[in-house]
Tab-separated table of C-alpha atoms and ligand atoms in Angstrom:
chain	number	residue	atom	x	y	z
A	1	UNK	CA	-16.770	-6.843	-0.607
A	2	UNK	CA	-14.036	-3.402	0.742
A	3	UNK	CA	-11.255	-1.432	-1.036
A	4	UNK	CA	-7.825	-0.641	0.372
A	5	UNK	CA	-4.897	1.536	-1.171
A	6	UNK	CA	-1.535	-0.094	-0.870
A	7	UNK	CA	1.387	1.899	-2.239
A	8	UNK	CA	4.966	-0.279	-3.434
A	9	UNK	CA	7.296	2.359	-2.093
A	10	UNK	CA	10.448	3.727	-4.182
A	11	UNK	CA	12.889	1.372	-2.495
A	12	UNK	CA	10.633	-1.465	-3.489
A	13	UNK	CA	10.635	-0.543	-7.254
A	14	UNK	CA	14.139	0.116	-7.213
A	15	UNK	CA	14.575	-2.868	-6.053
A	16	UNK	CA	13.530	-4.274	-8.471
A	17	UNK	CA	10.429	-6.689	-6.312
A	18	UNK	CA	7.534	-5.059	-8.012
A	19	UNK	CA	6.200	-7.994	-9.553
A	20	UNK	CA	6.769	-10.525	-6.621
A	21	UNK	CA	4.979	-7.743	-3.985
A	22	UNK	CA	2.109	-7.434	-6.447
A	23	UNK	CA	2.416	-11.314	-6.680
A	24	UNK	CA	1.931	-11.848	-2.505
A	25	UNK	CA	-1.816	-9.805	-2.855
A	26	UNK	CA	-2.629	-11.983	-6.296
A	27	UNK	CA	-1.979	-14.800	-4.830
A	28	UNK	CA	-3.911	-14.352	-1.859
A	29	UNK	CA	-6.830	-13.805	-3.502
A	30	UNK	CA	-7.342	-10.243	-3.997
A	31	UNK	CA	-8.622	-8.560	-6.976
A	32	UNK	CA	-6.624	-5.560	-8.411
A	33	UNK	CA	-8.796	-2.725	-9.089
A	34	UNK	CA	-6.911	-0.295	-9.501
A	35	UNK	CA	-3.159	0.558	-10.175
A	36	UNK	CA	-1.141	3.565	-11.447
A	37	UNK	CA	2.342	4.615	-11.990
A	38	UNK	CA	2.717	8.115	-10.028
A	39	UNK	CA	5.919	10.297	-8.813
A	40	UNK	CA	4.579	11.942	-5.149
A	41	UNK	CA	4.808	16.218	-4.578
A	42	UNK	CA	5.860	17.523	-1.224
A	43	UNK	CA	2.391	18.546	-1.386
A	44	UNK	CA	-0.084	14.947	-1.264
A	45	UNK	CA	2.875	13.301	0.588
A	46	UNK	CA	2.740	16.129	3.614
A	47	UNK	CA	-0.888	15.322	2.909
A	48	UNK	CA	-0.493	11.163	3.378
A	49	UNK	CA	1.630	11.864	6.333
A	50	UNK	CA	0.251	14.076	8.218
A	51	UNK	CA	-0.494	11.880	11.640
A	52	UNK	CA	3.193	12.097	11.566
A	53	UNK	CA	4.323	15.859	10.576
A	54	UNK	CA	5.733	16.211	14.872
A	55	UNK	CA	7.753	13.154	13.901
A	56	UNK	CA	11.536	14.465	14.079
A	57	UNK	CA	11.670	11.844	10.510
A	58	UNK	CA	8.379	14.080	8.759
A	59	UNK	CA	10.663	14.963	5.519
A	60	UNK	CA	12.727	12.409	5.684
A	61	UNK	CA	9.792	9.453	5.188
A	62	UNK	CA	8.693	12.265	2.630
A	63	UNK	CA	12.203	11.948	0.717
A	64	UNK	CA	12.513	8.589	0.850
A	65	UNK	CA	8.585	8.678	-0.408
A	66	UNK	CA	9.570	10.925	-3.582
A	67	UNK	CA	13.292	9.805	-4.754
A	68	UNK	CA	11.413	7.953	-7.800
A	69	UNK	CA	7.832	7.160	-8.968
A	70	UNK	CA	5.737	4.483	-6.833
A	71	UNK	CA	3.051	2.325	-7.748
A	72	UNK	CA	-0.390	2.623	-6.056
A	73	UNK	CA	-2.961	0.316	-6.150
A	74	UNK	CA	-6.519	-1.039	-5.355
A	75	UNK	CA	-6.574	-3.776	-3.779
A	76	UNK	CA	-10.100	-5.778	-3.162
A	77	UNK	CA	-11.412	-8.229	-1.170
A	78	UNK	CA	-13.705	-9.637	1.982
A	79	UNK	CA	-11.989	-7.606	5.123
A	80	UNK	CA	-9.362	-6.568	2.257
A	81	UNK	CA	-8.219	-3.792	4.673
A	82	UNK	CA	-7.246	-6.450	7.992
A	83	UNK	CA	-6.088	-8.766	5.093
A	84	UNK	CA	-3.056	-6.111	3.204
A	85	UNK	CA	-2.148	-5.086	7.278
A	86	UNK	CA	-1.703	-8.466	8.145
A	87	UNK	CA	0.101	-9.673	5.137
A	88	UNK	CA	2.558	-6.257	5.512
A	89	UNK	CA	4.030	-6.792	8.753
A	90	UNK	CA	4.602	-4.919	11.123
A	91	UNK	CA	6.065	-1.338	10.382
A	92	UNK	CA	9.661	-1.965	10.718
A	93	UNK	CA	10.978	-4.518	8.915
A	94	UNK	CA	12.865	-5.931	11.454
A	95	UNK	CA	10.605	-6.977	13.949
A	96	UNK	CA	8.144	-8.009	11.218
A	97	UNK	CA	7.405	-11.987	11.259
A	98	UNK	CA	8.607	-14.382	8.617
A	99	UNK	CA	5.899	-14.921	6.833
A	100	UNK	CA	4.973	-11.025	5.387
A	101	UNK	CA	5.911	-8.977	2.987
A	102	UNK	CA	8.568	-6.887	5.352
A	103	UNK	CA	9.438	-9.342	7.048
A	104	UNK	CA	10.815	-11.286	4.070
A	105	UNK	CA	11.912	-7.913	1.802
A	106	UNK	CA	12.820	-5.109	4.675
A	107	UNK	CA	15.807	-4.867	7.168
A	108	UNK	CA	14.603	-0.878	7.769
A	109	UNK	CA	11.804	1.096	9.979
A	110	UNK	CA	11.803	3.226	6.698
A	111	UNK	CA	12.174	0.954	3.512
A	112	UNK	CA	9.150	-0.817	4.273
A	113	UNK	CA	8.285	-1.957	1.163
A	114	UNK	CA	5.113	-1.002	1.191
A	115	UNK	CA	2.213	1.764	2.460
A	116	UNK	CA	-1.672	-0.144	3.268
A	117	UNK	CA	-4.231	1.678	4.572
A	118	UNK	CA	-5.325	0.857	8.322
A	119	UNK	CA	-8.780	1.295	8.565
A	120	UNK	CA	-12.183	1.670	6.601
A	121	UNK	CA	-12.215	5.307	6.982
A	122	UNK	CA	-8.549	5.904	5.898
A	123	UNK	CA	-9.055	3.643	2.930
A	124	UNK	CA	-11.719	5.746	1.652
A	125	UNK	CA	-10.143	8.867	2.037
A	126	UNK	CA	-6.436	7.070	0.874
A	127	UNK	CA	-8.462	5.991	-3.001
A	128	UNK	CA	-9.792	9.299	-3.151
A	129	UNK	CA	-6.261	10.440	-2.310
A	130	UNK	CA	-4.750	8.758	-5.379
A	131	UNK	CA	-7.417	7.503	-7.758
A	132	UNK	CA	-10.232	9.515	-9.978
A	133	UNK	CA	-13.510	6.872	-10.160
A	134	UNK	CA	-12.870	6.316	-13.088
A	135	UNK	CA	-9.320	4.668	-12.822
A	136	UNK	CA	-11.577	1.947	-9.975
A	137	UNK	CA	-12.491	-0.700	-11.952
A	138	UNK	CA	-15.800	-2.655	-10.882
A	139	UNK	CA	-14.787	-6.226	-13.310
A	140	UNK	CA	-15.167	-9.884	-11.517
A	141	UNK	CA	-13.353	-12.816	-10.966
A	142	UNK	CA	-14.355	-15.473	-12.062
A	143	UNK	CA	-12.845	-17.530	-8.820
A	144	UNK	CA	-14.770	-16.235	-5.718
A	145	UNK	CA	-16.440	-19.364	-5.288
A	146	UNK	CA	-13.817	-20.203	-5.500
A	147	UNK	CA	-11.835	-18.095	-2.658
A	148	UNK	CA	-14.628	-17.214	-0.899
A	149	UNK	CA	-17.474	-20.391	-0.746
A	150	UNK	CA	-20.141	-19.568	1.334
A	151	UNK	CA	-18.486	-17.364	3.684
B	201	IDP	P1	2.265	2.266	8.996
B	201	IDP	O1	2.895	2.343	7.496
B	201	IDP	O2	2.911	0.484	9.234
B	201	IDP	O3	1.257	2.090	9.088
B	201	IDP	P2	2.912	4.589	10.517
B	201	IDP	O4	3.143	4.925	11.784
B	201	IDP	O5	1.776	4.794	9.665
B	201	IDP	O6	3.334	3.167	9.681
B	201	IDP	O7	4.370	5.066	9.316
B	201	IDP	C1	4.054	5.443	8.042
B	201	IDP	C2	5.469	5.746	7.768
B	201	IDP	O8	6.851	6.265	7.975
B	201	IDP	C3	6.051	3.783	7.941
B	201	IDP	O9	5.703	3.153	6.727
B	201	IDP	C4	7.327	4.024	7.933
B	201	IDP	O10	7.640	3.882	6.387
B	201	IDP	C5	7.676	5.512	8.186
B	201	IDP	N1	8.145	5.620	9.662
B	201	IDP	C6	7.446	5.040	11.083
B	201	IDP	N2	8.228	4.934	11.851
B	201	IDP	C7	9.305	5.547	11.580
B	201	IDP	C8	10.695	5.698	12.351
B	201	IDP	O11	10.764	5.715	13.862
B	201	IDP	N3	11.695	6.078	11.513
B	201	IDP	C9	11.627	6.545	10.262
B	201	IDP	N4	10.803	5.989	10.051
B	201	IDP	C10	9.886	6.035	9.792
């Protein structure tokens, strides 16, 4: 099992899409291991988007990510990191395939509904950045056999 971090961005909160997006991950069969609302600071966003600090839009994305609180989630499943990236779709909502979250709900590269960790290393780092150990819950889902059979 793998755990990954998803952030429902301010555009998702503002557009009243929280339930709909959470539902996508639930219906896929991922287990919600942690979830909270938090208002991201410039400091945590500078760390989170450090790989983009030379880009001209660095300050703009940090501003967009802090217009209101976000929902941070930890989702778990077999191959969850790639599964969630595939569900999220291409970064630019206008290019993202229909059926993906960004493809279905976003018309923008910046306002693209979700952040999703892109590798096991980033997932581990990002989960630590946004959650304490006590905020991640290891309960069992009763439908594991129906989800994975003998995989
Ligand atoms: P990802 O979110 O698909 O992993 P990254 O390249 O890590 O994509 O970029 C992080 C976030 O920065 C994107 O989700 C998007 O909101 C924003 N972003 C990326 N490229 C651009 C751009 O060219 N203009 C404005 N915002 C961008």
